[in-house]
Amino acid sequence: MIDLKLLQKDFDGISKKLMRKGVDAKLLEKVKIKFEELKEAKAHFETLQAAQNAMSKEFGVYKREGKDVSELKKKVDENKIRIADALEVQRLRQEELEALAMAIPNIPDDDVPDGEDENDNVEIKKVLTPREFSFTPKEHWELAEQNGWIDFERGVKLATSRFSVSFGMGARLERALINFMLDFNRERGFEEVSVPALVNRKALEGTGQLPKFEDDLYKVEDPELFLIPTAEVPLTNLYQDEILTTEELPKTMTAYTSCFRKEAGAAGRDTRGMIRQHQFHKVELVSIATPGESDIIFENMVTCASDLLTALELPHRLVTLCTGDLGFSAAKTIDLEVWLPGQNKYREISSVSNTRDFQARRAKIRFKNGKKNELVHTLNGSSLAVGRTLVAIMENFQNEDGSIDIPEVLHPYLGM
């Protein structure tokens, strides 16, 4: 959640920053009205409280002077009821303001480029040169079916569209990638963690998926739980409602999980293959840091994901997301896009974001800075999406006869 005190202090300035991210001016106007209503409710309460204090002092004077206090007592009792009502109105106005604020995304960093969508993202650099093929490279679903690695039809039979089943080397390669990624991240200083695949509403509110993106989540009832869309949710919320010490920070973690998304907003996109599945595997990086070190950790996380792709010999590029493509919770994001020769384009395989104190404010994650408690900064990034990495290997390491070579760093994980 954004800092409401900051928004109230500089409403016009912060509103301009939020509108760079596409926030509707009408929503901000509603927030402004709620600020005024809350201000009026507080002023009314304070007026009644001041009157109560004055009458209490007068009550003491009456008693000392032996005056009749019955009429004054009646006024005091009546004012107590008005105070209780005013306090309830103030509480409701605060709740209404915070409910509106939950729908407002994070403020983009000043250096995030302006833009409307992914076409306005800014390339930072390319890493490795794409291979030149002496034949027309096939797309991954053709290679997957030809080699018997992935069966899309049986995935539909077991569940519905956008599910698949991996067989043989396809399944083994997925497992090898997961183990390689976790080992690689651990060697870079990220502690391996195993987390639940189901979380409660509070956890998803903490990282910003709820309430805005509930339609994209798979939900179970009694008790109400949600299948995680990313390991970012449980990893970040491990420290929900906690005050950490400076010595404990930064916390840098990595985890493998299956992830579940309805892809409600992706109808008609990437309907073939493994690019956009309802269930997919991912290795995640999450860091919890002091504000002073979050920028350095952000760069370290981007470098870690890029070096992982380089180790797999996969050409890729780094792009800074523009304001229009920036995620709800992110203040700044760098995407890593891997080269897919079958599609003849770069496609996102990792997204590394610094959310500043946005998630920490929602999840109440703080650290003790001297005598003060301050909000931490939280960061997250894919390292990497396993299915998309498998896709990239198939397309980049294919041979003319349709067979697929295996990156050398994975040989030990496959007994090769």
Short mmCIF file of C-alpha atoms in Angstrom, two decimals:
data_model
loop_
_atom_site.label_atom_id
_atom_site.label_comp_id
_atom_site.label_asym_id
_atom_site.label_seq_id
_atom_site.Cartn_x
_atom_site.Cartn_y
_atom_site.Cartn_z
CA MET A 1 0.00 0.00 0.00
CA ILE A 2 1.27 3.47 -0.78
CA ASP A 3 2.14 5.86 2.06
CA LEU A 4 -1.16 7.65 2.74
CA LYS A 5 0.59 10.34 4.80
CA LEU A 6 2.87 11.08 1.85
CA LEU A 7 -0.11 11.17 -0.53
CA GLN A 8 -2.02 13.54 1.75
CA LYS A 9 1.03 15.79 2.24
CA ASP A 10 1.75 16.11 -1.50
CA PHE A 11 -1.47 15.00 -3.15
CA ASP A 12 -0.90 16.70 -6.51
CA GLY A 13 2.73 15.61 -6.82
CA ILE A 14 2.12 11.95 -5.89
CA SER A 15 -1.03 11.84 -8.04
CA LYS A 16 1.01 12.88 -11.09
CA LYS A 17 3.45 10.04 -10.41
CA LEU A 18 0.61 7.54 -10.02
CA MET A 19 -1.06 8.69 -13.23
CA ARG A 20 2.21 7.92 -15.04
CA LYS A 21 1.34 4.32 -14.15
CA GLY A 22 -2.19 4.65 -15.51
CA VAL A 23 -4.06 5.27 -12.26
CA ASP A 24 -7.51 6.73 -12.99
CA ALA A 25 -7.84 10.36 -11.87
CA LYS A 26 -11.39 9.52 -10.70
CA LEU A 27 -10.01 7.00 -8.19
CA LEU A 28 -7.57 9.60 -6.86
CA GLU A 29 -10.42 12.12 -6.57
CA LYS A 30 -12.37 9.58 -4.47
CA VAL A 31 -9.32 9.21 -2.22
CA LYS A 32 -9.11 12.98 -1.86
CA ILE A 33 -12.77 13.10 -0.79
CA LYS A 34 -12.12 10.34 1.77
CA PHE A 35 -9.19 12.32 3.17
CA GLU A 36 -11.57 15.27 3.71
CA GLU A 37 -14.26 13.09 5.25
CA LEU A 38 -11.75 11.53 7.63
CA LYS A 39 -10.38 14.97 8.51
CA GLU A 40 -13.91 16.20 9.30
CA ALA A 41 -14.64 13.08 11.37
CA LYS A 42 -11.45 13.57 13.38
CA ALA A 43 -12.21 17.27 13.91
CA HIS A 44 -15.75 16.46 15.10
CA PHE A 45 -14.42 13.84 17.52
CA GLU A 46 -11.79 16.24 18.87
CA THR A 47 -14.42 18.96 19.38
CA LEU A 48 -16.60 16.58 21.36
CA GLN A 49 -13.59 15.35 23.34
CA ALA A 50 -12.58 18.92 24.17
CA ALA A 51 -16.13 19.64 25.35
CA GLN A 52 -16.00 16.52 27.51
CA ASN A 53 -12.73 17.60 29.08
CA ALA A 54 -14.16 21.06 29.80
CA MET A 55 -17.29 19.60 31.38
CA SER A 56 -15.18 17.23 33.49
CA LYS A 57 -13.27 20.19 34.90
CA GLU A 58 -16.53 22.04 35.47
CA PHE A 59 -17.88 18.97 37.23
CA GLY A 60 -15.02 19.16 39.75
CA VAL A 61 -15.68 22.86 40.37
CA TYR A 62 -19.39 22.20 40.96
CA LYS A 63 -18.59 19.50 43.51
CA ARG A 64 -16.12 21.68 45.40
CA GLU A 65 -18.65 24.52 45.51
CA GLY A 66 -21.49 22.20 46.50
CA LYS A 67 -23.58 22.99 43.43
CA ASP A 68 -26.20 20.66 41.92
CA VAL A 69 -24.41 18.50 39.31
CA SER A 70 -27.42 16.56 38.00
CA GLU A 71 -27.94 18.72 34.89
CA LEU A 72 -24.21 18.78 34.14
CA LYS A 73 -23.98 15.02 34.65
CA LYS A 74 -26.78 14.56 32.13
CA LYS A 75 -24.84 16.65 29.58
CA VAL A 76 -21.65 14.65 30.25
CA ASP A 77 -23.46 11.34 29.75
CA GLU A 78 -25.11 12.54 26.54
CA ASN A 79 -21.75 13.78 25.23
CA LYS A 80 -20.15 10.40 25.97
CA ILE A 81 -22.68 8.80 23.60
CA ARG A 82 -21.89 11.42 20.94
CA ILE A 83 -18.14 10.75 21.40
CA ALA A 84 -18.65 6.98 20.95
CA ASP A 85 -20.67 7.63 17.77
CA ALA A 86 -18.04 10.07 16.45
CA LEU A 87 -15.27 7.55 17.14
CA GLU A 88 -17.18 4.92 15.17
CA VAL A 89 -17.64 7.32 12.24
CA GLN A 90 -13.92 8.09 12.34
CA ARG A 91 -13.12 4.36 12.28
CA LEU A 92 -15.43 3.78 9.31
CA ARG A 93 -13.91 6.70 7.39
CA GLN A 94 -10.42 5.30 8.02
CA GLU A 95 -11.51 1.86 6.79
CA GLU A 96 -13.08 3.37 3.66
CA LEU A 97 -9.89 5.30 2.91
CA GLU A 98 -7.69 2.23 3.37
CA ALA A 99 -10.02 0.09 1.20
CA LEU A 100 -9.61 2.60 -1.63
CA ALA A 101 -5.86 2.76 -1.05
CA MET A 102 -5.60 -1.03 -1.47
CA ALA A 103 -6.58 -0.55 -5.13
CA ILE A 104 -3.84 2.04 -5.77
CA PRO A 105 -0.60 0.61 -7.21
CA ASN A 106 2.91 1.43 -6.08
CA ILE A 107 4.49 4.73 -7.07
CA PRO A 108 6.96 4.23 -9.95
CA ASP A 109 10.56 5.30 -9.41
CA ASP A 110 11.40 8.60 -11.09
CA ASP A 111 13.86 6.93 -13.50
CA VAL A 112 11.25 4.46 -14.84
CA PRO A 113 10.61 5.42 -18.50
CA ASP A 114 7.14 6.63 -19.48
CA GLY A 115 5.15 4.39 -21.80
CA GLU A 116 1.84 2.64 -22.43
CA ASP A 117 2.77 -1.03 -22.83
CA GLU A 118 5.57 -3.55 -23.51
CA ASN A 119 6.36 -1.84 -26.82
CA ASP A 120 7.70 1.15 -24.85
CA ASN A 121 10.08 -0.85 -22.66
CA VAL A 122 13.72 0.18 -22.95
CA GLU A 123 16.46 -2.30 -23.78
CA ILE A 124 19.50 -2.15 -21.47
CA LYS A 125 21.75 -4.71 -23.16
CA LYS A 126 21.91 -8.03 -24.98
CA VAL A 127 23.85 -11.00 -23.58
CA LEU A 128 25.21 -13.72 -25.91
CA THR A 129 24.67 -13.77 -29.65
CA PRO A 130 21.79 -15.86 -31.03
CA ARG A 131 22.87 -18.90 -33.02
CA GLU A 132 22.56 -18.81 -36.81
CA PHE A 133 20.70 -21.85 -38.12
CA SER A 134 21.33 -23.51 -41.48
CA PHE A 135 17.69 -24.63 -41.43
CA THR A 136 14.37 -23.10 -40.36
CA PRO A 137 14.14 -23.67 -36.59
CA LYS A 138 10.97 -25.26 -35.27
CA GLU A 139 8.83 -23.93 -32.44
CA HIS A 140 8.99 -25.72 -29.11
CA TRP A 141 5.64 -27.49 -29.31
CA GLU A 142 6.67 -29.22 -32.53
CA LEU A 143 9.96 -30.32 -30.97
CA ALA A 144 8.24 -31.40 -27.74
CA GLU A 145 5.78 -33.62 -29.58
CA GLN A 146 8.41 -34.98 -31.99
CA ASN A 147 10.71 -36.02 -29.13
CA GLY A 148 7.90 -37.26 -26.87
CA TRP A 149 8.88 -34.79 -24.13
CA ILE A 150 5.55 -33.04 -23.62
CA ASP A 151 1.97 -34.14 -24.30
CA PHE A 152 -0.47 -31.25 -24.52
CA GLU A 153 -3.56 -33.31 -25.40
CA ARG A 154 -3.26 -35.51 -22.31
CA GLY A 155 -2.89 -32.39 -20.17
CA VAL A 156 -6.25 -31.20 -21.50
CA LYS A 157 -7.76 -34.65 -20.88
CA LEU A 158 -6.62 -34.60 -17.24
CA ALA A 159 -7.59 -31.00 -16.55
CA THR A 160 -8.42 -28.39 -19.22
CA SER A 161 -6.62 -26.24 -21.76
CA ARG A 162 -3.24 -24.73 -20.77
CA PHE A 163 -2.20 -27.86 -18.87
CA SER A 164 0.41 -30.33 -20.10
CA VAL A 165 2.17 -33.57 -19.14
CA SER A 166 5.94 -34.08 -19.37
CA PHE A 167 7.43 -37.50 -20.18
CA GLY A 168 10.89 -39.02 -20.15
CA MET A 169 13.68 -36.57 -20.90
CA GLY A 170 11.19 -33.67 -20.76
CA ALA A 171 10.31 -34.51 -17.15
CA ARG A 172 13.94 -35.26 -16.25
CA LEU A 173 15.10 -31.98 -17.77
CA GLU A 174 12.53 -30.02 -15.75
CA ARG A 175 13.83 -31.63 -12.56
CA ALA A 176 17.44 -31.02 -13.61
CA LEU A 177 16.70 -27.34 -14.26
CA ILE A 178 15.05 -26.92 -10.86
CA ASN A 179 18.01 -28.47 -9.04
CA PHE A 180 20.54 -26.51 -11.11
CA MET A 181 18.75 -23.21 -10.48
CA LEU A 182 18.47 -23.81 -6.73
CA ASP A 183 22.15 -24.79 -6.49
CA PHE A 184 23.19 -21.78 -8.57
CA ASN A 185 21.17 -19.37 -6.42
CA ARG A 186 22.39 -20.93 -3.19
CA GLU A 187 25.99 -20.43 -4.30
CA ARG A 188 25.13 -16.76 -4.85
CA GLY A 189 24.05 -16.45 -1.22
CA PHE A 190 20.31 -17.12 -1.42
CA GLU A 191 19.05 -19.42 1.32
CA GLU A 192 16.91 -22.30 0.02
CA VAL A 193 13.40 -22.40 1.50
CA SER A 194 10.49 -24.80 1.00
CA VAL A 195 7.09 -23.12 1.37
CA PRO A 196 3.37 -24.05 1.18
CA ALA A 197 1.58 -23.92 -2.17
CA LEU A 198 -1.59 -22.68 -0.43
CA VAL A 199 -1.78 -19.36 1.41
CA ASN A 200 -4.46 -17.30 3.13
CA ARG A 201 -6.04 -14.04 2.04
CA LYS A 202 -3.83 -11.93 4.31
CA ALA A 203 -0.67 -13.19 2.60
CA LEU A 204 -1.97 -12.28 -0.86
CA GLU A 205 -3.09 -8.87 0.39
CA GLY A 206 0.40 -8.39 1.78
CA THR A 207 2.13 -8.83 -1.58
CA GLY A 208 -0.57 -7.03 -3.59
CA GLN A 209 -2.35 -9.81 -5.51
CA LEU A 210 -5.52 -9.17 -3.50
CA PRO A 211 -7.97 -7.58 -3.75
CA LYS A 212 -7.25 -6.44 -7.33
CA PHE A 213 -6.36 -9.77 -8.99
CA GLU A 214 -8.68 -12.25 -7.27
CA ASP A 215 -10.13 -13.37 -10.63
CA ASP A 216 -6.69 -14.69 -11.63
CA LEU A 217 -6.32 -16.93 -8.55
CA TYR A 218 -7.43 -20.49 -7.86
CA LYS A 219 -9.36 -20.63 -4.59
CA VAL A 220 -10.41 -23.40 -2.22
CA GLU A 221 -13.07 -23.08 0.48
CA ASP A 222 -13.39 -23.96 4.17
CA PRO A 223 -10.93 -22.72 5.17
CA GLU A 224 -10.47 -20.04 2.53
CA LEU A 225 -7.08 -20.58 0.89
CA PHE A 226 -5.56 -19.74 -2.48
CA LEU A 227 -3.08 -21.64 -4.65
CA ILE A 228 -0.01 -19.45 -4.98
CA PRO A 229 0.61 -17.59 -8.26
CA THR A 230 4.31 -17.31 -7.36
CA ALA A 231 6.62 -18.20 -4.46
CA GLU A 232 7.01 -14.46 -3.90
CA VAL A 233 3.80 -14.60 -1.85
CA PRO A 234 4.79 -17.13 0.86
CA LEU A 235 8.47 -16.09 0.91
CA THR A 236 7.71 -12.40 1.50
CA ASN A 237 4.98 -13.14 4.04
CA LEU A 238 7.25 -15.35 6.14
CA TYR A 239 8.01 -12.13 8.03
CA GLN A 240 4.50 -10.65 8.02
CA ASP A 241 3.70 -8.69 11.25
CA GLU A 242 7.32 -8.95 12.45
CA ILE A 243 9.99 -6.48 13.53
CA LEU A 244 13.42 -7.68 12.39
CA THR A 245 16.79 -6.50 13.64
CA THR A 246 19.30 -4.75 11.39
CA GLU A 247 21.67 -7.68 11.97
CA GLU A 248 19.11 -10.10 10.46
CA LEU A 249 19.00 -8.15 7.18
CA PRO A 250 19.22 -8.62 4.33
CA LYS A 251 17.30 -11.87 4.05
CA THR A 252 17.92 -13.37 0.62
CA MET A 253 15.92 -16.49 -0.23
CA THR A 254 15.24 -18.86 -3.11
CA ALA A 255 12.48 -21.43 -3.48
CA TYR A 256 11.05 -23.82 -6.04
CA THR A 257 7.27 -24.12 -6.24
CA SER A 258 4.54 -24.98 -8.66
CA CYS A 259 2.57 -21.83 -9.48
CA PHE A 260 -1.10 -21.54 -10.42
CA ARG A 261 -2.78 -18.80 -12.44
CA LYS A 262 -6.12 -18.69 -14.22
CA GLU A 263 -4.61 -16.31 -16.80
CA ALA A 264 -7.99 -14.58 -16.82
CA GLY A 265 -6.60 -11.58 -18.68
CA ALA A 266 -4.70 -13.61 -21.28
CA ALA A 267 -7.52 -15.06 -23.40
CA GLY A 268 -6.28 -15.87 -26.88
CA ARG A 269 -2.60 -15.27 -26.06
CA ASP A 270 -0.03 -18.09 -26.44
CA THR A 271 -2.72 -20.76 -26.66
CA ARG A 272 -0.22 -23.32 -28.03
CA GLY A 273 2.70 -24.71 -26.10
CA MET A 274 4.10 -23.93 -22.66
CA ILE A 275 4.55 -20.16 -22.65
CA ARG A 276 1.34 -19.45 -20.74
CA GLN A 277 0.12 -22.35 -18.57
CA HIS A 278 -2.35 -22.54 -15.68
CA GLN A 279 0.18 -24.60 -13.69
CA PHE A 280 3.91 -24.11 -14.09
CA HIS A 281 7.15 -24.56 -12.16
CA LYS A 282 9.30 -21.63 -11.11
CA VAL A 283 12.36 -20.94 -9.00
CA GLU A 284 12.01 -17.60 -7.25
CA LEU A 285 14.34 -15.09 -5.60
CA VAL A 286 13.04 -12.90 -2.76
CA SER A 287 14.98 -10.40 -0.66
CA ILE A 288 14.00 -8.40 2.40
CA ALA A 289 16.36 -5.50 3.00
CA THR A 290 16.87 -2.11 4.58
CA PRO A 291 16.04 0.84 2.31
CA GLY A 292 19.72 1.73 2.03
CA GLU A 293 20.74 -1.60 0.51
CA SER A 294 17.76 -2.47 -1.68
CA ASP A 295 19.15 -0.90 -4.88
CA ILE A 296 22.38 -2.94 -4.63
CA ILE A 297 20.42 -6.13 -3.91
CA PHE A 298 18.15 -5.38 -6.88
CA GLU A 299 21.18 -5.27 -9.19
CA ASN A 300 22.55 -8.48 -7.62
CA MET A 301 19.26 -10.28 -8.28
CA VAL A 302 19.19 -9.13 -11.91
CA THR A 303 22.81 -10.25 -12.34
CA CYS A 304 22.08 -13.63 -10.74
CA ALA A 305 19.20 -14.34 -13.16
CA SER A 306 21.24 -13.15 -16.15
CA ASP A 307 24.26 -15.23 -15.17
CA LEU A 308 22.01 -18.26 -14.80
CA LEU A 309 20.85 -17.85 -18.40
CA THR A 310 24.44 -17.35 -19.53
CA ALA A 311 25.49 -20.56 -17.79
CA LEU A 312 22.74 -22.33 -19.75
CA GLU A 313 24.14 -20.74 -22.95
CA LEU A 314 20.85 -19.00 -23.67
CA PRO A 315 20.99 -15.63 -25.47
CA HIS A 316 18.91 -13.01 -23.70
CA ARG A 317 18.42 -9.32 -23.20
CA LEU A 318 17.62 -7.02 -20.26
CA VAL A 319 14.87 -4.40 -20.55
CA THR A 320 13.58 -1.77 -18.16
CA LEU A 321 9.79 -1.83 -17.97
CA CYS A 322 7.99 1.41 -18.76
CA THR A 323 5.32 2.83 -16.46
CA GLY A 324 2.48 1.29 -18.48
CA ASP A 325 3.94 -2.23 -18.25
CA LEU A 326 5.00 -2.03 -14.61
CA GLY A 327 3.31 -4.46 -12.21
CA PHE A 328 0.88 -3.36 -9.48
CA SER A 329 3.35 -3.68 -6.58
CA ALA A 330 6.56 -2.74 -8.40
CA ALA A 331 8.36 0.59 -8.19
CA LYS A 332 10.92 -0.59 -10.76
CA THR A 333 11.27 -3.77 -12.83
CA ILE A 334 13.88 -5.22 -15.13
CA ASP A 335 12.72 -8.08 -17.35
CA LEU A 336 15.03 -10.71 -18.77
CA GLU A 337 13.87 -11.90 -22.17
CA VAL A 338 15.30 -15.08 -23.69
CA TRP A 339 15.79 -15.52 -27.43
CA LEU A 340 13.42 -18.05 -29.03
CA PRO A 341 14.57 -18.81 -32.58
CA GLY A 342 11.37 -20.70 -33.42
CA GLN A 343 9.39 -17.53 -32.74
CA ASN A 344 12.22 -15.28 -33.94
CA LYS A 345 11.81 -13.00 -30.94
CA TYR A 346 12.79 -12.41 -27.33
CA ARG A 347 10.24 -13.54 -24.71
CA GLU A 348 10.10 -12.79 -20.99
CA ILE A 349 11.64 -15.50 -18.81
CA SER A 350 12.34 -13.50 -15.62
CA SER A 351 11.03 -10.34 -14.03
CA VAL A 352 12.98 -8.75 -11.16
CA SER A 353 11.23 -6.02 -9.16
CA ASN A 354 11.95 -3.67 -6.28
CA THR A 355 8.67 -2.89 -4.51
CA ARG A 356 10.35 -0.49 -2.05
CA ASP A 357 8.18 -0.36 1.14
CA PHE A 358 4.86 -0.99 -0.69
CA GLN A 359 4.47 -4.66 0.24
CA ALA A 360 6.07 -4.14 3.65
CA ARG A 361 3.43 -1.55 4.55
CA ARG A 362 0.64 -3.98 3.60
CA ALA A 363 2.28 -6.97 5.32
CA LYS A 364 3.60 -4.94 8.29
CA ILE A 365 7.23 -6.03 7.95
CA ARG A 366 9.54 -3.69 9.81
CA PHE A 367 13.06 -3.53 11.19
CA LYS A 368 14.48 -1.79 14.25
CA ASN A 369 16.69 1.08 13.09
CA GLY A 370 18.18 2.35 16.34
CA LYS A 371 15.20 3.37 18.47
CA LYS A 372 12.81 3.59 15.50
CA ASN A 373 10.87 0.88 13.72
CA GLU A 374 11.00 1.36 9.94
CA LEU A 375 9.48 -0.50 7.00
CA VAL A 376 11.79 -2.84 5.10
CA HIS A 377 12.09 -2.97 1.32
CA THR A 378 11.04 -6.18 -0.43
CA LEU A 379 12.30 -7.46 -3.79
CA ASN A 380 11.38 -10.45 -5.94
CA GLY A 381 12.37 -12.07 -9.20
CA SER A 382 12.04 -15.25 -11.25
CA SER A 383 15.20 -17.30 -11.38
CA LEU A 384 13.84 -18.79 -13.58
CA ALA A 385 10.47 -19.88 -14.96
CA VAL A 386 11.24 -23.58 -15.53
CA GLY A 387 8.81 -24.21 -18.40
CA ARG A 388 10.02 -21.21 -20.36
CA THR A 389 13.64 -22.24 -19.77
CA LEU A 390 12.81 -25.69 -21.14
CA VAL A 391 11.20 -24.01 -24.15
CA ALA A 392 14.34 -21.90 -24.71
CA ILE A 393 16.60 -24.97 -24.52
CA MET A 394 14.47 -26.87 -27.01
CA GLU A 395 14.47 -24.05 -29.54
CA ASN A 396 18.09 -22.91 -29.12
CA PHE A 397 19.65 -26.40 -28.95
CA GLN A 398 17.62 -28.10 -31.69
CA ASN A 399 19.21 -29.90 -34.60
CA GLU A 400 17.98 -30.17 -38.17
CA ASP A 401 16.62 -33.70 -37.57
CA GLY A 402 14.57 -32.41 -34.60
CA SER A 403 16.82 -33.87 -31.90
CA ILE A 404 17.81 -31.57 -29.03
CA ASP A 405 21.22 -31.17 -27.41
CA ILE A 406 21.53 -30.53 -23.66
CA PRO A 407 23.47 -27.56 -22.19
CA GLU A 408 26.71 -28.80 -20.69
CA VAL A 409 26.01 -27.44 -17.18
CA LEU A 410 23.00 -29.76 -16.93
CA HIS A 411 24.93 -32.96 -17.81
CA PRO A 412 25.83 -33.79 -14.18
CA TYR A 413 22.16 -33.44 -13.18
CA LEU A 414 21.16 -35.94 -15.88
CA GLY A 415 23.96 -38.48 -15.32
CA MET A 416 25.47 -37.64 -18.70
#
